[in-house]
Amino acid sequence: MRAFLKSIPQLRRLRYRLMQLKHGTKSEADEVDILADLAATTAAPKTFVEFGFHPVKFNCAAFANEPEWRGLLIDGSAEQVEDAKVLLPTWIDIRNSFLSLDNLDFIRTKFERLGILSIDVDGNDYWFLEKLIGIGPSIISIEYNASFESASVTVPYDPTFVRHQKHPTGWYHGASLAALAKLCREHGYGLAAVSTYGANAFFTKSGNLDPAAAWKPNLERNAWSGTTSTQQWEAIKEMPLVAV
């Protein structure tokens, strides 16, 4: 029944509106609150780019509804993009695009000064950040893969990367916190926060957390799979990985 209801746009969007009324602008855990605090303390420009998003629950959701903010949302799902265009304010630029390293230029030139860059694509996250970090966002929000534990690794770049096609568990994707922290450190960013559920990391120019100490397991993944991050690592450690 749930799948049937989701297949009807009007009913699906009604459900999303009810979610908005009940829960407000929330992300998966405490990402919205973390970003709000960082945006205030860093005096970040009121602009954001987020790709890989849900029409209601996404990291920059609170900013999207503020008229003084401008944002660009990108997702590879046409359905999610069309839903977002109905649900979100008209001043937010919402685009349907399956991103690769060859088509990121429109992101690089969208804003003269970027406040927040948020990346969650369950695949080429590391490689996209490497290509875009030169924009110089005030805040970087990026999903890390806790299943990689302390290894400084990322999946190899693949422009057609689809997480569950690569490995049936869905645990093989993205990059470890150690790998992302190293990349950010090379460009003058430090780790500023990690989300409660161990899914997203936040970097700023003033961040000074130790990634090894700040690392958290992905509590949601552990719960639904009935496994630990160590067990997840054992299942995927022989998959192709790039040490960084």
Short mmCIF file of C-alpha atoms in Angstrom, two decimals:
data_model
loop_
_atom_site.label_atom_id
_atom_site.label_comp_id
_atom_site.label_asym_id
_atom_site.label_seq_id
_atom_site.Cartn_x
_atom_site.Cartn_y
_atom_site.Cartn_z
CA MET A 1 0.00 0.00 0.00
CA ARG A 2 2.79 2.42 0.88
CA ALA A 3 4.48 1.85 -2.48
CA PHE A 4 1.17 2.49 -4.23
CA LEU A 5 0.62 5.76 -2.37
CA LYS A 6 4.17 6.89 -3.17
CA SER A 7 3.52 6.22 -6.87
CA ILE A 8 0.80 8.92 -6.99
CA PRO A 9 2.42 12.39 -7.01
CA GLN A 10 -0.48 14.20 -5.34
CA LEU A 11 -0.65 11.73 -2.46
CA ARG A 12 3.12 11.58 -2.10
CA ARG A 13 3.35 15.38 -1.90
CA LEU A 14 0.47 15.53 0.57
CA ARG A 15 2.41 13.15 2.78
CA TYR A 16 5.48 15.36 2.48
CA ARG A 17 3.46 18.45 3.42
CA LEU A 18 2.15 16.65 6.49
CA MET A 19 5.75 15.77 7.37
CA GLN A 20 6.67 19.44 7.07
CA LEU A 21 3.83 20.47 9.35
CA LYS A 22 4.62 17.81 11.93
CA HIS A 23 8.39 17.91 12.01
CA GLY A 24 9.32 21.23 10.42
CA THR A 25 12.58 21.47 8.45
CA LYS A 26 14.60 18.53 9.68
CA SER A 27 17.42 16.46 8.26
CA GLU A 28 18.24 12.85 9.10
CA ALA A 29 19.59 13.69 12.56
CA ASP A 30 21.01 16.99 13.85
CA GLU A 31 22.56 18.25 10.61
CA VAL A 32 20.21 21.25 10.36
CA ASP A 33 21.13 22.41 13.86
CA ILE A 34 24.86 21.91 13.25
CA LEU A 35 24.74 23.89 10.01
CA ALA A 36 22.72 26.69 11.63
CA ASP A 37 25.32 27.02 14.39
CA LEU A 38 28.25 26.93 11.96
CA ALA A 39 26.62 29.43 9.59
CA ALA A 40 26.19 31.86 12.50
CA THR A 41 29.68 31.45 13.92
CA THR A 42 31.50 31.59 10.56
CA ALA A 43 29.43 34.49 9.17
CA ALA A 44 28.95 32.39 6.05
CA PRO A 45 27.38 33.98 2.96
CA LYS A 46 23.69 33.06 2.76
CA THR A 47 24.10 30.75 -0.20
CA PHE A 48 24.19 26.96 -0.44
CA VAL A 49 24.64 24.16 -2.91
CA GLU A 50 23.37 20.72 -1.92
CA PHE A 51 23.28 17.62 -4.06
CA GLY A 52 21.78 14.33 -3.13
CA PHE A 53 18.64 15.48 -1.29
CA HIS A 54 15.14 14.50 -0.17
CA PRO A 55 12.27 16.93 -0.99
CA VAL A 56 11.62 17.55 2.73
CA LYS A 57 14.54 16.18 4.73
CA PHE A 58 17.85 17.64 3.63
CA ASN A 59 20.73 19.40 5.34
CA CYS A 60 19.96 22.93 4.14
CA ALA A 61 16.18 22.65 4.52
CA ALA A 62 15.91 25.43 7.12
CA PHE A 63 17.83 27.86 4.91
CA ALA A 64 15.72 27.00 1.85
CA ASN A 65 12.67 28.54 3.49
CA GLU A 66 14.41 31.79 4.46
CA PRO A 67 13.89 34.54 1.82
CA GLU A 68 17.35 36.03 2.39
CA TRP A 69 19.01 32.74 1.45
CA ARG A 70 19.65 31.50 -2.08
CA GLY A 71 20.32 27.90 -2.89
CA LEU A 72 20.91 25.30 -5.58
CA LEU A 73 19.55 21.77 -5.03
CA ILE A 74 20.54 18.94 -7.38
CA ASP A 75 19.46 15.32 -7.52
CA GLY A 76 19.54 12.50 -10.03
CA SER A 77 15.92 11.55 -9.33
CA ALA A 78 13.45 13.41 -11.56
CA GLU A 79 10.64 12.45 -9.19
CA GLN A 80 12.35 13.99 -6.17
CA VAL A 81 13.19 17.14 -8.11
CA GLU A 82 9.61 17.62 -9.29
CA ASP A 83 8.31 17.08 -5.76
CA ALA A 84 10.79 19.62 -4.40
CA LYS A 85 9.74 22.20 -7.00
CA VAL A 86 6.17 21.92 -5.70
CA LEU A 87 7.07 21.93 -2.02
CA LEU A 88 9.89 24.47 -1.80
CA PRO A 89 10.00 28.26 -2.36
CA THR A 90 10.45 29.55 -5.90
CA TRP A 91 13.69 31.34 -5.02
CA ILE A 92 15.47 27.98 -4.72
CA ASP A 93 17.05 26.68 -7.93
CA ILE A 94 16.22 22.96 -8.17
CA ARG A 95 17.72 20.83 -10.93
CA ASN A 96 17.60 17.22 -12.06
CA SER A 97 21.08 16.02 -12.98
CA PHE A 98 23.13 12.85 -12.55
CA LEU A 99 26.46 14.43 -11.71
CA SER A 100 29.88 13.43 -12.93
CA LEU A 101 33.28 15.13 -12.91
CA ASP A 102 32.50 16.32 -16.43
CA ASN A 103 29.39 18.35 -15.62
CA LEU A 104 30.17 20.24 -12.40
CA ASP A 105 30.97 23.62 -13.94
CA PHE A 106 27.48 25.03 -13.37
CA ILE A 107 28.00 24.42 -9.64
CA ARG A 108 31.37 26.18 -9.64
CA THR A 109 29.89 29.32 -11.18
CA LYS A 110 26.47 29.45 -9.46
CA PHE A 111 27.45 31.80 -6.63
CA GLU A 112 30.24 34.36 -6.37
CA ARG A 113 30.67 33.39 -2.70
CA LEU A 114 29.40 30.07 -1.39
CA GLY A 115 28.31 29.65 2.21
CA ILE A 116 27.57 25.90 2.35
CA LEU A 117 28.55 23.02 0.10
CA SER A 118 26.65 19.85 1.03
CA ILE A 119 27.44 16.52 -0.68
CA ASP A 120 25.61 13.22 -0.22
CA VAL A 121 25.53 11.06 -3.34
CA ASP A 122 26.40 7.62 -1.93
CA GLY A 123 29.17 7.14 -4.42
CA ASN A 124 31.65 9.64 -5.83
CA ASP A 125 31.47 12.01 -2.84
CA TYR A 126 35.25 12.26 -2.38
CA TRP A 127 35.94 12.96 -6.04
CA PHE A 128 33.25 15.63 -6.27
CA LEU A 129 34.60 17.37 -3.18
CA GLU A 130 38.12 17.22 -4.59
CA LYS A 131 36.88 18.93 -7.76
CA LEU A 132 34.75 21.56 -5.98
CA ILE A 133 36.69 22.41 -2.85
CA GLY A 134 38.56 25.15 -4.71
CA ILE A 135 35.34 27.19 -4.76
CA GLY A 136 36.16 27.96 -1.13
CA PRO A 137 32.84 27.39 0.66
CA SER A 138 32.68 28.65 4.23
CA ILE A 139 31.25 25.29 5.38
CA ILE A 140 31.55 21.82 3.89
CA SER A 141 28.99 19.18 4.82
CA ILE A 142 29.69 15.73 3.43
CA GLU A 143 28.53 12.21 4.17
CA TYR A 144 31.27 9.85 5.31
CA ASN A 145 31.12 6.07 5.18
CA ALA A 146 31.53 4.73 8.72
CA SER A 147 31.74 1.20 7.32
CA PHE A 148 35.30 2.05 6.22
CA GLU A 149 36.15 2.65 9.89
CA SER A 150 39.62 4.23 10.33
CA ALA A 151 41.02 3.42 6.88
CA SER A 152 41.86 6.47 4.76
CA VAL A 153 40.11 5.24 1.63
CA THR A 154 37.52 6.08 -1.01
CA VAL A 155 35.82 4.10 -3.73
CA PRO A 156 37.41 4.55 -7.18
CA TYR A 157 35.75 7.15 -9.36
CA ASP A 158 33.03 5.74 -11.57
CA PRO A 159 30.74 8.17 -13.45
CA THR A 160 27.95 5.57 -13.42
CA PHE A 161 28.31 4.62 -9.74
CA VAL A 162 25.13 3.11 -8.26
CA ARG A 163 25.59 1.96 -4.68
CA HIS A 164 23.49 -1.21 -4.55
CA GLN A 165 24.71 -2.34 -7.94
CA LYS A 166 28.28 -2.25 -6.65
CA HIS A 167 27.64 -4.38 -3.57
CA PRO A 168 24.34 -5.90 -2.37
CA THR A 169 24.78 -4.62 1.19
CA GLY A 170 24.91 -0.98 0.12
CA TRP A 171 27.89 -0.47 2.45
CA TYR A 172 30.42 0.13 -0.33
CA HIS A 173 30.30 3.80 -1.36
CA GLY A 174 31.84 7.19 -0.70
CA ALA A 175 34.86 7.75 1.51
CA SER A 176 35.96 7.36 5.09
CA LEU A 177 36.09 10.24 7.56
CA ALA A 178 39.88 9.93 7.63
CA ALA A 179 40.09 10.34 3.84
CA LEU A 180 37.76 13.34 3.74
CA ALA A 181 39.55 15.01 6.66
CA LYS A 182 42.90 14.60 4.90
CA LEU A 183 41.55 16.15 1.69
CA CYS A 184 40.01 19.06 3.58
CA ARG A 185 43.16 19.61 5.64
CA GLU A 186 45.18 19.96 2.43
CA HIS A 187 42.91 22.90 1.53
CA GLY A 188 42.94 24.62 4.91
CA TYR A 189 39.80 23.10 6.46
CA GLY A 190 39.47 21.31 9.77
CA LEU A 191 36.79 19.04 11.16
CA ALA A 192 34.21 21.13 13.04
CA ALA A 193 31.48 18.59 13.87
CA VAL A 194 30.13 15.09 13.23
CA SER A 195 26.40 14.34 13.21
CA THR A 196 24.93 12.33 16.07
CA TYR A 197 24.13 9.29 13.95
CA GLY A 198 27.60 9.10 12.44
CA ALA A 199 26.65 9.96 8.88
CA ASN A 200 27.82 13.49 8.09
CA ALA A 201 30.99 15.45 8.75
CA PHE A 202 31.32 19.25 8.77
CA PHE A 203 34.46 21.18 7.93
CA THR A 204 35.34 24.87 8.35
CA LYS A 205 38.52 26.93 8.24
CA SER A 206 38.52 27.04 12.05
CA GLY A 207 37.57 23.40 12.70
CA ASN A 208 40.03 21.68 15.01
CA LEU A 209 38.56 18.29 15.97
CA ASP A 210 40.67 15.14 15.73
CA PRO A 211 38.94 12.94 13.10
CA ALA A 212 40.02 9.73 14.82
CA ALA A 213 38.50 10.84 18.12
CA ALA A 214 35.39 12.41 16.55
CA TRP A 215 34.52 9.41 14.34
CA LYS A 216 31.17 7.77 15.10
CA PRO A 217 29.63 4.57 13.71
CA ASN A 218 26.56 4.91 11.51
CA LEU A 219 23.95 4.12 14.15
CA GLU A 220 21.07 3.91 11.68
CA ARG A 221 22.96 1.47 9.45
CA ASN A 222 23.99 -0.63 12.43
CA ALA A 223 20.38 -0.76 13.63
CA TRP A 224 18.68 -1.80 10.38
CA SER A 225 21.41 -4.27 9.41
CA GLY A 226 21.98 -5.77 12.85
CA THR A 227 25.74 -5.45 12.29
CA THR A 228 28.64 -3.34 13.55
CA SER A 229 30.93 -1.14 11.49
CA THR A 230 33.68 -3.73 11.96
CA GLN A 231 31.46 -6.44 10.48
CA GLN A 232 30.57 -4.13 7.62
CA TRP A 233 34.24 -3.46 6.93
CA GLU A 234 34.98 -7.20 6.88
CA ALA A 235 32.27 -7.62 4.22
CA ILE A 236 33.63 -4.95 1.86
CA LYS A 237 37.35 -4.60 2.55
CA GLU A 238 38.31 -6.69 -0.51
CA MET A 239 36.33 -4.41 -2.85
CA PRO A 240 38.35 -1.96 -5.01
CA LEU A 241 39.49 0.98 -2.87
CA VAL A 242 41.79 3.95 -3.35
CA ALA A 243 44.08 4.79 -0.43
CA VAL A 244 44.35 8.58 -0.05
#
